[in-house]
């Protein structure tokens, strides 16, 4: 995990999965609905970045938030905003691309073979 002063806190996909299994965090997917439908981690909750300001109160301030997107750029921005608002949040480095490449399970909502492309 990266925690250098001023840096956006990050975890690897493997660290995120371990935290989820241990009950040490929840996975929040900040991609848009169409991306989610194509493929997402089964344990994730969808909260699109475009809806963050309206829905931020749905997030628990008492739980570590493992923020994931497609490649890690949106999740880094969302993580920065959440940390600034007092949440315990970390960005999953490499996003769903890294999640899938590292063996993380993905499921789809559209009935097709799951993909993160």
PDB file of N, CA and C in Angstrom, residues 13 16-17 19-21 25-33 35-48 55 58-59 63-70 75 90 92 95-96 99-100 104-109 116:
ATOM      1  N   UNK A  13      -4.504  -4.862  -6.541  1.00  0.00           N
ATOM      2  CA  UNK A  13      -5.723  -5.664  -6.666  1.00  0.00           C
ATOM      3  C   UNK A  13      -5.698  -6.821  -5.668  1.00  0.00           C
ATOM      4  N   UNK A  16      -6.471  -5.542  -2.260  1.00  0.00           N
ATOM      5  CA  UNK A  16      -7.900  -5.219  -2.161  1.00  0.00           C
ATOM      6  C   UNK A  16      -8.715  -6.481  -1.938  1.00  0.00           C
ATOM      7  N   UNK A  17      -8.427  -7.527  -2.702  1.00  0.00           N
ATOM      8  CA  UNK A  17      -9.173  -8.784  -2.529  1.00  0.00           C
ATOM      9  C   UNK A  17      -8.954  -9.361  -1.137  1.00  0.00           C
ATOM     10  N   UNK A  19      -8.288  -7.697   1.584  1.00  0.00           N
ATOM     11  CA  UNK A  19      -9.031  -6.856   2.528  1.00  0.00           C
ATOM     12  C   UNK A  19     -10.509  -7.200   2.517  1.00  0.00           C
ATOM     13  N   UNK A  20     -11.053  -7.449   1.339  1.00  0.00           N
ATOM     14  CA  UNK A  20     -12.469  -7.806   1.233  1.00  0.00           C
ATOM     15  C   UNK A  20     -12.734  -9.126   1.941  1.00  0.00           C
ATOM     16  N   UNK A  21     -11.910 -10.130   1.681  1.00  0.00           N
ATOM     17  CA  UNK A  21     -12.066 -11.448   2.306  1.00  0.00           C
ATOM     18  C   UNK A  21     -11.966 -11.340   3.823  1.00  0.00           C
ATOM     19  N   UNK A  25     -12.747  -3.991   4.371  1.00  0.00           N
ATOM     20  CA  UNK A  25     -13.085  -2.961   3.401  1.00  0.00           C
ATOM     21  C   UNK A  25     -14.181  -3.407   2.467  1.00  0.00           C
ATOM     22  N   UNK A  26     -14.763  -2.423   1.789  1.00  0.00           N
ATOM     23  CA  UNK A  26     -15.782  -2.693   0.782  1.00  0.00           C
ATOM     24  C   UNK A  26     -15.312  -2.114  -0.548  1.00  0.00           C
ATOM     25  N   UNK A  27     -15.623  -2.818  -1.622  1.00  0.00           N
ATOM     26  CA  UNK A  27     -15.209  -2.410  -2.949  1.00  0.00           C
ATOM     27  C   UNK A  27     -16.281  -1.518  -3.565  1.00  0.00           C
ATOM     28  N   UNK A  28     -15.885  -0.305  -3.950  1.00  0.00           N
ATOM     29  CA  UNK A  28     -16.787   0.661  -4.562  1.00  0.00           C
ATOM     30  C   UNK A  28     -16.309   0.912  -5.983  1.00  0.00           C
ATOM     31  N   UNK A  29     -17.133   0.536  -6.956  1.00  0.00           N
ATOM     32  CA  UNK A  29     -16.807   0.689  -8.373  1.00  0.00           C
ATOM     33  C   UNK A  29     -17.357   2.028  -8.846  1.00  0.00           C
ATOM     34  N   UNK A  30     -16.479   2.911  -9.338  1.00  0.00           N
ATOM     35  CA  UNK A  30     -16.898   4.261  -9.724  1.00  0.00           C
ATOM     36  C   UNK A  30     -17.021   4.423 -11.245  1.00  0.00           C
ATOM     37  N   UNK A  31     -17.057   3.307 -11.958  1.00  0.00           N
ATOM     38  CA  UNK A  31     -17.275   3.377 -13.396  1.00  0.00           C
ATOM     39  C   UNK A  31     -18.754   3.661 -13.678  1.00  0.00           C
ATOM     40  N   UNK A  32     -19.082   3.878 -14.938  1.00  0.00           N
ATOM     41  CA  UNK A  32     -20.463   4.149 -15.319  1.00  0.00           C
ATOM     42  C   UNK A  32     -21.233   2.842 -15.506  1.00  0.00           C
ATOM     43  N   UNK A  33     -22.541   2.941 -15.513  1.00  0.00           N
ATOM     44  CA  UNK A  33     -23.412   1.765 -15.579  1.00  0.00           C
ATOM     45  C   UNK A  33     -23.070   0.839 -16.741  1.00  0.00           C
ATOM     46  N   UNK A  35     -20.243   0.319 -18.220  1.00  0.00           N
ATOM     47  CA  UNK A  35     -18.999  -0.399 -17.933  1.00  0.00           C
ATOM     48  C   UNK A  35     -19.254  -1.502 -16.914  1.00  0.00           C
ATOM     49  N   UNK A  36     -20.013  -1.181 -15.887  1.00  0.00           N
ATOM     50  CA  UNK A  36     -20.395  -2.129 -14.833  1.00  0.00           C
ATOM     51  C   UNK A  36     -21.105  -3.333 -15.450  1.00  0.00           C
ATOM     52  N   UNK A  37     -22.061  -3.059 -16.354  1.00  0.00           N
ATOM     53  CA  UNK A  37     -22.854  -4.124 -16.956  1.00  0.00           C
ATOM     54  C   UNK A  37     -21.997  -5.119 -17.722  1.00  0.00           C
ATOM     55  N   UNK A  38     -20.905  -4.652 -18.328  1.00  0.00           N
ATOM     56  CA  UNK A  38     -20.025  -5.527 -19.103  1.00  0.00           C
ATOM     57  C   UNK A  38     -19.198  -6.451 -18.217  1.00  0.00           C
ATOM     58  N   UNK A  39     -18.815  -5.971 -17.022  1.00  0.00           N
ATOM     59  CA  UNK A  39     -18.020  -6.797 -16.132  1.00  0.00           C
ATOM     60  C   UNK A  39     -17.584  -6.049 -14.899  1.00  0.00           C
ATOM     61  N   UNK A  40     -17.818  -6.657 -13.733  1.00  0.00           N
ATOM     62  CA  UNK A  40     -17.429  -6.059 -12.458  1.00  0.00           C
ATOM     63  C   UNK A  40     -17.135  -7.154 -11.448  1.00  0.00           C
ATOM     64  N   UNK A  41     -16.481  -6.776 -10.381  1.00  0.00           N
ATOM     65  CA  UNK A  41     -16.218  -7.725  -9.301  1.00  0.00           C
ATOM     66  C   UNK A  41     -17.539  -8.041  -8.601  1.00  0.00           C
ATOM     67  N   UNK A  42     -17.797  -9.308  -8.306  1.00  0.00           N
ATOM     68  CA  UNK A  42     -19.086  -9.659  -7.705  1.00  0.00           C
ATOM     69  C   UNK A  42     -19.331  -9.013  -6.348  1.00  0.00           C
ATOM     70  N   UNK A  43     -18.278  -8.679  -5.632  1.00  0.00           N
ATOM     71  CA  UNK A  43     -18.450  -8.092  -4.301  1.00  0.00           C
ATOM     72  C   UNK A  43     -18.529  -6.568  -4.314  1.00  0.00           C
ATOM     73  N   UNK A  44     -18.484  -5.969  -5.496  1.00  0.00           N
ATOM     74  CA  UNK A  44     -18.472  -4.509  -5.609  1.00  0.00           C
ATOM     75  C   UNK A  44     -19.878  -3.909  -5.530  1.00  0.00           C
ATOM     76  N   UNK A  45     -19.896  -2.636  -5.148  1.00  0.00           N
ATOM     77  CA  UNK A  45     -21.096  -1.805  -5.217  1.00  0.00           C
ATOM     78  C   UNK A  45     -20.829  -0.734  -6.259  1.00  0.00           C
ATOM     79  N   UNK A  46     -21.845  -0.401  -7.042  1.00  0.00           N
ATOM     80  CA  UNK A  46     -21.685   0.618  -8.076  1.00  0.00           C
ATOM     81  C   UNK A  46     -22.060   1.989  -7.544  1.00  0.00           C
ATOM     82  N   UNK A  47     -21.132   2.931  -7.683  1.00  0.00           N
ATOM     83  CA  UNK A  47     -21.380   4.340  -7.373  1.00  0.00           C
ATOM     84  C   UNK A  47     -20.606   5.154  -8.410  1.00  0.00           C
ATOM     85  N   UNK A  48     -21.227   5.394  -9.580  1.00  0.00           N
ATOM     86  CA  UNK A  48     -20.513   6.093 -10.652  1.00  0.00           C
ATOM     87  C   UNK A  48     -19.935   7.433 -10.197  1.00  0.00           C
ATOM     88  N   UNK A  55     -24.545  11.155  -4.170  1.00  0.00           N
ATOM     89  CA  UNK A  55     -24.736   9.890  -3.451  1.00  0.00           C
ATOM     90  C   UNK A  55     -23.675   9.593  -2.393  1.00  0.00           C
ATOM     91  N   UNK A  58     -24.281   7.768   0.868  1.00  0.00           N
ATOM     92  CA  UNK A  58     -24.533   6.327   0.899  1.00  0.00           C
ATOM     93  C   UNK A  58     -23.315   5.548   1.385  1.00  0.00           C
ATOM     94  N   UNK A  59     -22.164   6.195   1.391  1.00  0.00           N
ATOM     95  CA  UNK A  59     -20.929   5.540   1.809  1.00  0.00           C
ATOM     96  C   UNK A  59     -20.770   5.609   3.318  1.00  0.00           C
ATOM     97  N   UNK A  63     -16.078   2.552   7.405  1.00  0.00           N
ATOM     98  CA  UNK A  63     -15.566   1.395   6.669  1.00  0.00           C
ATOM     99  C   UNK A  63     -14.533   1.846   5.653  1.00  0.00           C
ATOM    100  N   UNK A  64     -13.463   1.094   5.512  1.00  0.00           N
ATOM    101  CA  UNK A  64     -12.470   1.402   4.479  1.00  0.00           C
ATOM    102  C   UNK A  64     -13.102   1.178   3.114  1.00  0.00           C
ATOM    103  N   UNK A  65     -12.960   2.167   2.249  1.00  0.00           N
ATOM    104  CA  UNK A  65     -13.512   2.109   0.901  1.00  0.00           C
ATOM    105  C   UNK A  65     -12.399   1.803  -0.076  1.00  0.00           C
ATOM    106  N   UNK A  66     -12.523   0.709  -0.785  1.00  0.00           N
ATOM    107  CA  UNK A  66     -11.564   0.290  -1.804  1.00  0.00           C
ATOM    108  C   UNK A  66     -12.164   0.721  -3.136  1.00  0.00           C
ATOM    109  N   UNK A  67     -11.643   1.796  -3.694  1.00  0.00           N
ATOM    110  CA  UNK A  67     -12.250   2.444  -4.854  1.00  0.00           C
ATOM    111  C   UNK A  67     -11.600   1.929  -6.130  1.00  0.00           C
ATOM    112  N   UNK A  68     -12.436   1.461  -7.074  1.00  0.00           N
ATOM    113  CA  UNK A  68     -11.933   0.887  -8.312  1.00  0.00           C
ATOM    114  C   UNK A  68     -12.657   1.491  -9.509  1.00  0.00           C
ATOM    115  N   UNK A  69     -11.927   1.598 -10.616  1.00  0.00           N
ATOM    116  CA  UNK A  69     -12.509   2.044 -11.886  1.00  0.00           C
ATOM    117  C   UNK A  69     -11.936   1.132 -12.970  1.00  0.00           C
ATOM    118  N   UNK A  70     -11.828   1.638 -14.176  1.00  0.00           N
ATOM    119  CA  UNK A  70     -11.306   0.818 -15.276  1.00  0.00           C
ATOM    120  C   UNK A  70      -9.791   0.627 -15.172  1.00  0.00           C
ATOM    121  N   UNK A  75     -10.550   6.288 -10.139  1.00  0.00           N
ATOM    122  CA  UNK A  75     -10.569   5.893  -8.724  1.00  0.00           C
ATOM    123  C   UNK A  75      -9.583   6.721  -7.915  1.00  0.00           C
ATOM    124  N   UNK A  90      -9.044   4.127  -0.302  1.00  0.00           N
ATOM    125  CA  UNK A  90      -7.833   3.819  -1.045  1.00  0.00           C
ATOM    126  C   UNK A  90      -8.226   3.466  -2.478  1.00  0.00           C
ATOM    127  N   UNK A  92      -7.690   1.348  -5.913  1.00  0.00           N
ATOM    128  CA  UNK A  92      -7.136   0.076  -6.384  1.00  0.00           C
ATOM    129  C   UNK A  92      -6.292   0.378  -7.623  1.00  0.00           C
ATOM    130  N   UNK A  95      -6.957  -0.465 -11.493  1.00  0.00           N
ATOM    131  CA  UNK A  95      -8.389  -0.663 -11.688  1.00  0.00           C
ATOM    132  C   UNK A  95      -8.799  -2.091 -11.996  1.00  0.00           C
ATOM    133  N   UNK A  96      -9.906  -2.199 -12.722  1.00  0.00           N
ATOM    134  CA  UNK A  96     -10.440  -3.519 -13.071  1.00  0.00           C
ATOM    135  C   UNK A  96      -9.532  -4.253 -14.045  1.00  0.00           C
ATOM    136  N   UNK A  99      -7.294  -5.877 -11.639  1.00  0.00           N
ATOM    137  CA  UNK A  99      -8.111  -6.851 -10.886  1.00  0.00           C
ATOM    138  C   UNK A  99      -8.231  -8.149 -11.687  1.00  0.00           C
ATOM    139  N   UNK A 100      -8.650  -8.016 -12.941  1.00  0.00           N
ATOM    140  CA  UNK A 100      -8.855  -9.184 -13.802  1.00  0.00           C
ATOM    141  C   UNK A 100      -7.531  -9.868 -14.137  1.00  0.00           C
ATOM    142  N   UNK A 104      -8.685 -11.773 -10.344  1.00  0.00           N
ATOM    143  CA  UNK A 104      -9.921 -11.402  -9.667  1.00  0.00           C
ATOM    144  C   UNK A 104     -11.133 -11.763 -10.505  1.00  0.00           C
ATOM    145  N   UNK A 105     -12.136 -12.285  -9.851  1.00  0.00           N
ATOM    146  CA  UNK A 105     -13.356 -12.695 -10.542  1.00  0.00           C
ATOM    147  C   UNK A 105     -14.117 -11.481 -11.064  1.00  0.00           C
ATOM    148  N   UNK A 106     -14.707 -11.650 -12.245  1.00  0.00           N
ATOM    149  CA  UNK A 106     -15.619 -10.634 -12.764  1.00  0.00           C
ATOM    150  C   UNK A 106     -16.891 -11.317 -13.246  1.00  0.00           C
ATOM    151  N   UNK A 107     -17.993 -10.616 -13.132  1.00  0.00           N
ATOM    152  CA  UNK A 107     -19.299 -11.093 -13.582  1.00  0.00           C
ATOM    153  C   UNK A 107     -19.914  -9.994 -14.433  1.00  0.00           C
ATOM    154  N   UNK A 108     -20.899 -10.365 -15.266  1.00  0.00           N
ATOM    155  CA  UNK A 108     -21.549  -9.347 -16.098  1.00  0.00           C
ATOM    156  C   UNK A 108     -23.033  -9.289 -15.785  1.00  0.00           C
ATOM    157  N   UNK A 109     -23.622  -8.163 -16.105  1.00  0.00           N
ATOM    158  CA  UNK A 109     -25.045  -7.963 -15.916  1.00  0.00           C
ATOM    159  C   UNK A 109     -25.794  -8.077 -17.237  1.00  0.00           C
ATOM    160  N   UNK A 116     -13.638  -6.396 -19.058  1.00  0.00           N
ATOM    161  CA  UNK A 116     -13.324  -5.088 -18.467  1.00  0.00           C
ATOM    162  C   UNK A 116     -12.718  -4.173 -19.513  1.00  0.00           C
TER     163      UNK A 116
END
